Structures are given as C-alpha cells and as structure tokens.
Short mmCIF file of C-alpha atoms in Angstrom, two decimals:
data_model
loop_
_atom_site.label_atom_id
_atom_site.label_comp_id
_atom_site.label_asym_id
_atom_site.label_seq_id
_atom_site.Cartn_x
_atom_site.Cartn_y
_atom_site.Cartn_z
CA ALA A 16 -15.72 24.94 -9.31
CA ILE A 17 -15.92 21.36 -7.41
CA ASP A 18 -18.68 19.99 -5.90
CA ALA A 19 -19.68 17.63 -3.47
CA GLY A 20 -20.22 14.37 -5.79
CA ASP A 21 -16.24 15.23 -6.83
CA LEU A 22 -14.98 14.68 -2.98
CA VAL A 23 -14.69 11.31 -1.76
CA PHE A 24 -13.75 10.47 1.95
CA GLY A 25 -12.88 6.96 3.36
CA GLY A 26 -11.30 5.31 0.25
CA GLY A 27 -14.02 4.27 -1.52
CA ALA A 28 -14.19 0.98 -2.96
CA ALA A 29 -11.22 -0.72 -1.29
CA ARG A 30 -12.65 -0.19 2.42
CA LEU A 31 -15.70 -2.26 1.81
CA ASP A 32 -13.29 -4.55 0.04
CA PRO A 33 -9.75 -4.56 2.03
CA PHE A 34 -8.64 -7.69 -0.83
CA ALA A 35 -9.42 -5.08 -3.54
CA ALA A 36 -5.85 -3.85 -3.27
CA LEU A 37 -4.29 -6.75 -3.42
CA PRO A 38 -1.50 -7.75 -6.14
CA GLU A 39 -2.54 -9.60 -8.66
CA PRO A 40 -0.87 -13.62 -8.53
CA VAL A 41 1.34 -13.95 -11.38
CA ALA A 42 3.89 -15.75 -13.17
CA GLY A 43 7.17 -15.39 -10.69
CA PHE A 44 5.02 -14.59 -7.72
CA ASP A 45 5.79 -15.35 -4.45
CA LEU A 46 2.63 -15.99 -2.03
CA ASP A 47 5.38 -17.39 0.74
CA GLY A 48 6.95 -14.15 0.85
CA PHE A 49 3.88 -11.65 0.44
CA LEU A 50 2.66 -13.35 3.08
CA SER A 51 5.59 -13.20 5.71
CA ARG A 52 5.67 -9.71 4.38
CA VAL A 53 2.24 -9.03 5.03
CA ARG A 54 2.56 -10.54 9.02
CA THR A 55 5.17 -8.84 9.93
CA HIS A 56 3.32 -5.68 8.58
CA LEU A 57 0.70 -6.70 10.88
CA PHE A 58 2.57 -7.03 13.82
CA LEU A 59 4.45 -4.38 13.86
CA LYS A 60 1.04 -2.36 13.02
CA ALA A 61 -0.52 -3.60 16.37
CA LEU A 62 3.08 -3.11 18.12
CA ALA A 63 2.87 0.30 17.19
CA ILE A 64 -0.63 1.11 18.34
CA THR A 65 0.02 -0.50 21.58
CA ASN A 66 3.14 1.26 22.21
CA GLY A 67 4.73 -2.60 22.03
CA ASN A 68 2.29 -3.79 24.32
CA GLN A 69 2.88 -7.52 23.55
CA SER A 70 -0.43 -8.95 25.70
CA GLN A 71 -2.28 -5.77 23.73
CA ALA A 72 -0.98 -6.49 20.24
CA ALA A 73 -1.80 -10.18 20.69
CA GLU A 74 -5.17 -9.12 21.98
CA LEU A 75 -5.88 -7.25 17.83
CA LEU A 76 -4.27 -9.82 15.94
CA GLY A 77 -6.62 -12.81 17.40
CA VAL A 78 -2.94 -15.09 17.83
CA THR A 79 -1.73 -15.49 21.73
CA LYS A 80 1.14 -13.36 23.24
CA GLN A 81 3.73 -16.47 22.94
CA ALA A 82 3.19 -15.84 19.41
CA VAL A 83 3.84 -12.20 19.86
CA GLN A 84 6.87 -12.69 22.31
CA GLN A 85 8.36 -15.20 19.18
CA PHE A 86 7.79 -12.03 16.35
CA VAL A 87 10.14 -9.98 18.81
CA LYS A 88 12.18 -12.53 19.92
CA GLY A 89 12.66 -13.95 16.47
CA ARG A 90 13.34 -9.42 14.95
CA GLY A 91 16.45 -8.90 17.67
CA ASP A 92 17.54 -6.07 15.97
CA LYS A 93 16.28 -6.13 12.12
CA ALA A 94 15.01 -2.74 11.14
CA ASP A 95 11.26 -2.10 10.26
#
C-alpha cells in the first residue's frame, strides 16, 4: 500500500537547491559551452512564456530589451 509518506511533490530537494542539478566538473568539461547552452535555454524559455514579447522576456531575465533583440537576431533560422 502507498501512503502519504511515499509521495513527493514539487521536486523535493532540487527545488530548494537550484544548483543541485548542475553537472560535476570533470576532465574535458566545457564551462563556456555549458553556460552558452544554459543562456540559450533561458532566453528561449522566457520568450516562450511571454509569447515572443521581447520586452517582457527581458524583464523576466533581468536584461535589457536590446540583449533579447540581439539574441533573437543572432539565432536567425537556427532550430531549437
């Protein structure tokens, strides 16, 4: 039987520590590449949340609208 103590909601400890899911640095780890992918993911996520509204995405990310515009311009026709 399953009782309430067996259930975990909301991601547990990972929600409390946003850094818990970061990869371990090992030989050959590419910090710049990793950070670039994280940046791209967050920009795309903010744009999706705001239905493409660059001003609102900039506000969510704490960057300027120009930074979002440059990101979008630099993506061109790149696939997600």
